[in-house]
Every structure is written in structure tokens, then in C-alpha cells.
Short mmCIF file of N, CA and C in Angstrom, two decimals:
data_model
loop_
_atom_site.label_atom_id
_atom_site.label_comp_id
_atom_site.label_asym_id
_atom_site.label_seq_id
_atom_site.Cartn_x
_atom_site.Cartn_y
_atom_site.Cartn_z
N ALA A 6 189.36 -1.32 -3.06
CA ALA A 6 187.94 -0.94 -3.03
C ALA A 6 187.82 0.56 -2.75
N ILE A 7 186.75 1.13 -3.26
CA ILE A 7 186.48 2.55 -3.07
C ILE A 7 185.62 2.71 -1.82
N HIS A 8 186.01 3.60 -0.95
CA HIS A 8 185.24 3.89 0.25
C HIS A 8 184.75 5.32 0.16
N GLN A 9 183.62 5.60 0.74
CA GLN A 9 183.04 6.94 0.68
C GLN A 9 184.03 7.99 1.18
N THR A 10 184.86 7.65 2.13
CA THR A 10 185.81 8.62 2.69
C THR A 10 187.00 8.89 1.77
N ASP A 11 187.13 8.13 0.67
CA ASP A 11 188.25 8.34 -0.25
C ASP A 11 188.15 9.68 -0.98
N CYS A 12 186.96 10.22 -1.08
CA CYS A 12 186.75 11.45 -1.85
C CYS A 12 186.10 12.51 -1.00
N VAL A 13 186.76 13.64 -0.88
CA VAL A 13 186.18 14.78 -0.18
C VAL A 13 185.72 15.75 -1.25
N GLY A 14 184.45 15.94 -1.36
CA GLY A 14 183.91 16.80 -2.41
C GLY A 14 184.09 18.26 -2.10
N PRO A 15 183.67 19.12 -3.02
CA PRO A 15 183.79 20.57 -2.83
C PRO A 15 182.84 21.07 -1.74
N VAL A 16 183.32 22.06 -0.99
CA VAL A 16 182.52 22.66 0.08
C VAL A 16 182.72 24.18 0.01
N LEU A 17 181.61 24.92 -0.05
CA LEU A 17 181.64 26.38 -0.10
C LEU A 17 180.81 26.93 1.04
N LYS A 18 181.37 27.90 1.78
CA LYS A 18 180.66 28.53 2.89
C LYS A 18 180.38 29.98 2.52
N LEU A 19 179.11 30.39 2.61
CA LEU A 19 178.69 31.75 2.33
C LEU A 19 178.03 32.33 3.57
N CYS A 20 178.39 33.57 3.94
CA CYS A 20 177.86 34.18 5.16
C CYS A 20 177.30 35.58 4.88
N THR A 21 176.34 35.98 5.71
CA THR A 21 175.66 37.27 5.51
C THR A 21 176.39 38.46 6.12
N ARG A 22 177.46 38.20 6.89
CA ARG A 22 178.24 39.29 7.46
C ARG A 22 179.71 39.09 7.14
N PHE A 23 180.49 40.14 7.30
CA PHE A 23 181.92 40.06 7.03
C PHE A 23 182.60 39.07 7.98
N ASN A 24 183.76 38.58 7.58
CA ASN A 24 184.60 37.70 8.41
C ASN A 24 183.91 36.39 8.78
N LEU A 25 183.11 35.88 7.83
CA LEU A 25 182.44 34.58 7.98
C LEU A 25 181.58 34.51 9.23
N THR A 26 180.80 35.58 9.45
CA THR A 26 179.87 35.63 10.59
C THR A 26 178.46 35.86 10.06
N GLY A 27 177.52 35.98 10.99
CA GLY A 27 176.12 36.15 10.60
C GLY A 27 175.51 34.79 10.28
N ILE A 28 174.55 34.77 9.37
CA ILE A 28 173.95 33.52 8.92
C ILE A 28 174.86 32.91 7.87
N CYS A 29 175.32 31.69 8.11
CA CYS A 29 176.21 31.03 7.15
C CYS A 29 175.54 29.77 6.61
N ARG A 30 175.70 29.56 5.33
CA ARG A 30 175.18 28.35 4.68
C ARG A 30 176.34 27.66 3.99
N THR A 31 176.29 26.34 3.99
CA THR A 31 177.31 25.54 3.33
C THR A 31 176.71 24.88 2.10
N TYR A 32 177.43 24.94 0.99
CA TYR A 32 176.98 24.34 -0.27
C TYR A 32 178.02 23.33 -0.74
N THR A 33 177.54 22.23 -1.33
CA THR A 33 178.45 21.20 -1.82
C THR A 33 178.26 20.88 -3.29
N ASP A 34 177.22 21.41 -3.92
CA ASP A 34 177.02 21.10 -5.34
C ASP A 34 176.62 22.33 -6.14
N TYR A 35 175.37 22.76 -6.04
CA TYR A 35 174.94 23.93 -6.80
C TYR A 35 173.78 24.61 -6.11
N GLU A 36 173.52 25.85 -6.50
CA GLU A 36 172.37 26.62 -6.02
C GLU A 36 172.01 27.60 -7.12
N ILE A 37 170.80 27.48 -7.63
CA ILE A 37 170.38 28.33 -8.76
C ILE A 37 170.00 29.74 -8.31
N ALA A 38 169.64 29.88 -7.02
CA ALA A 38 169.27 31.20 -6.49
C ALA A 38 169.61 31.26 -5.00
N VAL A 39 170.75 31.82 -4.65
CA VAL A 39 171.16 31.96 -3.25
C VAL A 39 170.17 32.91 -2.57
N PRO A 40 169.51 32.47 -1.48
CA PRO A 40 168.43 33.27 -0.88
C PRO A 40 168.89 34.37 0.08
N LEU A 41 170.19 34.65 0.15
CA LEU A 41 170.71 35.63 1.09
C LEU A 41 171.64 36.61 0.38
N THR A 42 171.84 37.79 0.98
CA THR A 42 172.87 38.72 0.50
C THR A 42 174.16 38.34 1.20
N ILE A 43 175.17 38.00 0.42
CA ILE A 43 176.41 37.44 0.96
C ILE A 43 177.48 38.52 1.13
N LYS A 44 178.15 38.50 2.29
CA LYS A 44 179.21 39.47 2.59
C LYS A 44 180.58 38.83 2.75
N SER A 45 180.63 37.50 2.93
CA SER A 45 181.92 36.81 3.03
C SER A 45 181.80 35.38 2.48
N ILE A 46 182.93 34.91 1.95
CA ILE A 46 182.98 33.64 1.23
C ILE A 46 184.21 32.85 1.66
N GLN A 47 184.04 31.54 1.79
CA GLN A 47 185.19 30.67 2.06
C GLN A 47 185.02 29.37 1.28
N VAL A 48 186.04 29.03 0.49
CA VAL A 48 186.07 27.73 -0.17
C VAL A 48 186.78 26.79 0.80
N VAL A 49 186.03 25.87 1.38
CA VAL A 49 186.56 24.93 2.36
C VAL A 49 187.32 23.80 1.66
N ALA A 50 186.82 23.41 0.49
CA ALA A 50 187.47 22.36 -0.31
C ALA A 50 187.02 22.48 -1.76
N GLY A 51 187.89 22.12 -2.68
CA GLY A 51 187.52 22.08 -4.09
C GLY A 51 187.47 23.43 -4.78
N LYS A 52 186.64 23.49 -5.84
CA LYS A 52 186.50 24.70 -6.67
C LYS A 52 185.03 24.97 -6.92
N PHE A 53 184.69 26.24 -7.08
CA PHE A 53 183.33 26.64 -7.38
C PHE A 53 183.31 27.75 -8.42
N LYS A 54 182.27 27.76 -9.23
CA LYS A 54 181.96 28.89 -10.09
C LYS A 54 180.83 29.64 -9.39
N VAL A 55 181.00 30.95 -9.22
CA VAL A 55 179.94 31.77 -8.62
C VAL A 55 179.55 32.87 -9.61
N TRP A 56 178.25 33.17 -9.67
CA TRP A 56 177.72 34.17 -10.59
C TRP A 56 177.07 35.30 -9.82
N SER A 57 177.09 36.50 -10.41
CA SER A 57 176.45 37.66 -9.79
C SER A 57 174.94 37.64 -9.99
N GLY A 58 174.45 36.87 -10.95
CA GLY A 58 173.01 36.75 -11.20
C GLY A 58 172.51 35.36 -10.90
N SER A 59 171.22 35.24 -10.65
CA SER A 59 170.64 33.93 -10.43
C SER A 59 170.62 33.15 -11.75
N SER A 60 170.41 31.87 -11.67
CA SER A 60 170.35 31.00 -12.85
C SER A 60 171.61 31.07 -13.70
N TYR A 61 172.77 31.22 -13.05
CA TYR A 61 174.07 31.20 -13.73
C TYR A 61 174.20 32.29 -14.79
N ARG A 62 173.79 33.50 -14.43
CA ARG A 62 173.85 34.63 -15.36
C ARG A 62 174.80 35.72 -14.86
N ASN A 63 175.14 36.60 -15.78
CA ASN A 63 175.99 37.77 -15.54
C ASN A 63 177.44 37.38 -15.25
N THR A 64 178.10 38.10 -14.35
CA THR A 64 179.53 37.89 -14.11
C THR A 64 179.78 36.56 -13.39
N MET A 65 180.80 35.80 -13.88
CA MET A 65 181.17 34.54 -13.25
C MET A 65 182.62 34.61 -12.82
N LYS A 66 182.91 34.08 -11.62
CA LYS A 66 184.28 33.96 -11.13
C LYS A 66 184.49 32.52 -10.68
N LEU A 67 185.69 32.00 -10.96
CA LEU A 67 186.07 30.67 -10.49
C LEU A 67 186.95 30.86 -9.26
N ILE A 68 186.55 30.24 -8.15
CA ILE A 68 187.32 30.34 -6.91
C ILE A 68 187.62 28.93 -6.42
N SER A 69 188.76 28.78 -5.78
CA SER A 69 189.16 27.46 -5.31
C SER A 69 189.81 27.57 -3.94
N TYR A 70 189.88 26.42 -3.26
CA TYR A 70 190.54 26.35 -1.96
C TYR A 70 191.97 26.85 -2.12
N PRO A 71 192.46 27.71 -1.24
CA PRO A 71 191.95 28.14 0.06
C PRO A 71 191.32 29.53 0.05
N TYR A 72 190.61 29.92 -1.01
CA TYR A 72 190.03 31.26 -1.10
C TYR A 72 189.13 31.55 0.10
N SER A 73 189.34 32.69 0.73
CA SER A 73 188.50 33.14 1.83
C SER A 73 188.60 34.66 1.87
N ALA A 74 187.48 35.34 1.70
CA ALA A 74 187.52 36.80 1.65
C ALA A 74 186.15 37.40 1.90
N ASN A 75 186.18 38.68 2.27
CA ASN A 75 184.94 39.44 2.33
C ASN A 75 184.58 39.88 0.92
N VAL A 76 183.30 40.09 0.69
CA VAL A 76 182.84 40.61 -0.60
C VAL A 76 183.01 42.13 -0.55
N GLU A 77 183.97 42.64 -1.31
CA GLU A 77 184.22 44.08 -1.37
C GLU A 77 184.86 44.40 -2.71
N SER A 78 184.93 45.66 -3.05
CA SER A 78 185.35 46.05 -4.39
C SER A 78 186.73 45.55 -4.77
N SER A 79 187.64 45.39 -3.80
CA SER A 79 189.00 44.96 -4.10
C SER A 79 189.17 43.44 -4.13
N ALA A 80 188.13 42.71 -3.76
CA ALA A 80 188.24 41.24 -3.69
C ALA A 80 188.06 40.60 -5.06
N ARG A 81 188.54 39.38 -5.19
CA ARG A 81 188.35 38.63 -6.44
C ARG A 81 186.86 38.50 -6.75
N VAL A 82 186.07 38.14 -5.74
CA VAL A 82 184.61 38.11 -5.90
C VAL A 82 184.08 39.39 -5.27
N ASN A 83 183.75 40.37 -6.12
CA ASN A 83 183.32 41.67 -5.62
C ASN A 83 181.81 41.86 -5.76
N PHE A 84 181.07 40.74 -5.71
CA PHE A 84 179.61 40.77 -5.77
C PHE A 84 179.07 39.68 -4.84
N SER A 85 177.82 39.85 -4.43
CA SER A 85 177.16 38.82 -3.61
C SER A 85 176.75 37.69 -4.55
N PRO A 86 177.31 36.49 -4.39
CA PRO A 86 176.95 35.41 -5.31
C PRO A 86 175.45 35.12 -5.28
N ALA A 87 174.83 35.09 -6.46
CA ALA A 87 173.40 34.81 -6.56
C ALA A 87 173.13 33.39 -7.04
N SER A 88 174.14 32.76 -7.65
CA SER A 88 174.03 31.35 -8.02
C SER A 88 175.44 30.77 -8.05
N LEU A 89 175.52 29.44 -7.95
CA LEU A 89 176.83 28.80 -7.88
C LEU A 89 176.74 27.35 -8.29
N GLU A 90 177.89 26.80 -8.67
CA GLU A 90 177.98 25.36 -8.89
C GLU A 90 179.41 24.91 -8.64
N SER A 91 179.54 23.68 -8.15
CA SER A 91 180.87 23.15 -7.93
C SER A 91 181.51 22.85 -9.27
N ASP A 92 182.81 22.97 -9.33
CA ASP A 92 183.55 22.74 -10.56
C ASP A 92 184.54 21.62 -10.28
N ILE A 93 184.08 20.38 -10.47
CA ILE A 93 184.90 19.23 -10.10
C ILE A 93 184.64 18.07 -11.04
N ASP A 94 185.69 17.37 -11.34
CA ASP A 94 185.58 16.12 -12.09
C ASP A 94 185.77 15.02 -11.07
N ASP A 95 184.68 14.36 -10.69
CA ASP A 95 184.78 13.36 -9.63
C ASP A 95 185.10 11.97 -10.15
N SER A 96 185.50 11.85 -11.40
CA SER A 96 185.80 10.53 -11.95
C SER A 96 186.92 9.84 -11.18
N PHE A 97 187.84 10.64 -10.58
CA PHE A 97 188.93 10.04 -9.82
C PHE A 97 188.41 9.19 -8.67
N CYS A 98 187.22 9.49 -8.18
CA CYS A 98 186.66 8.72 -7.06
C CYS A 98 186.43 7.27 -7.46
N TYR A 99 186.20 7.04 -8.74
CA TYR A 99 185.89 5.70 -9.22
C TYR A 99 187.12 5.03 -9.82
N GLU A 100 188.26 5.68 -9.71
CA GLU A 100 189.50 5.12 -10.22
C GLU A 100 190.48 4.83 -9.07
N ASN A 101 189.96 4.86 -7.84
CA ASN A 101 190.75 4.58 -6.65
C ASN A 101 191.89 5.59 -6.49
N ARG A 102 191.62 6.87 -6.81
CA ARG A 102 192.64 7.91 -6.70
C ARG A 102 192.19 9.04 -5.78
N GLY A 103 191.34 8.75 -4.84
CA GLY A 103 190.82 9.78 -3.95
C GLY A 103 191.91 10.55 -3.21
N ALA A 104 193.02 9.88 -2.89
CA ALA A 104 194.09 10.54 -2.13
C ALA A 104 194.77 11.64 -2.93
N GLU A 105 194.62 11.63 -4.27
CA GLU A 105 195.25 12.66 -5.10
C GLU A 105 194.49 13.96 -5.09
N TYR A 106 193.27 13.95 -4.62
CA TYR A 106 192.43 15.16 -4.66
C TYR A 106 193.02 16.25 -3.79
#
């Protein structure tokens, strides 16, 4: 049988200050317009696509666990994410393969 705990979905943490401080918000699916200017990012689980523009526009980067960094010119994500969506195929949850995630 499939139990809710068999699948740990994607989790993304975005913060308004460097080093994952300040106001932090956690996202698990998508956000068409992030309401804050982001200075640090951590992928807690899974994968996410993040865009520099709202409504999934402009530059897109794919980041995955264990990515954790400040937003700066040398970082993989060198912009404050304005929109995002999780990048996951959750079909394994219904095939009793949650432990493979």
C-alpha cells in the first residue's frame, strides 16, 4: 500500500538576506510571482526551475538538492527568482517506489 510518507516532494527555501537569513519562505510546488527580493536559496529536496522574471519568463535555471547558495554574480542562480516551479515526476509515488526518490 502507498502511504503519504512514502514520497517526500520537492522543497525550496528562499530568503531575503544572505546565508539563509531574514524573511524566509518555503515553496513546494510553484509561484508565479515571488513577492520578495531573494538573496539566498536552498533546495531542501527535489528539483526546481527558477526564472528571473515573473510568470516563468526570462532566464531559467534548473537547481536540485543539495544546492544552497547566496544570490551573487558568481553563483549558478545569479538573479533573485521571480517565479518558480517544482520539476518532478511524482508517478513513482503511485508505483510503490517512494524509497527510490
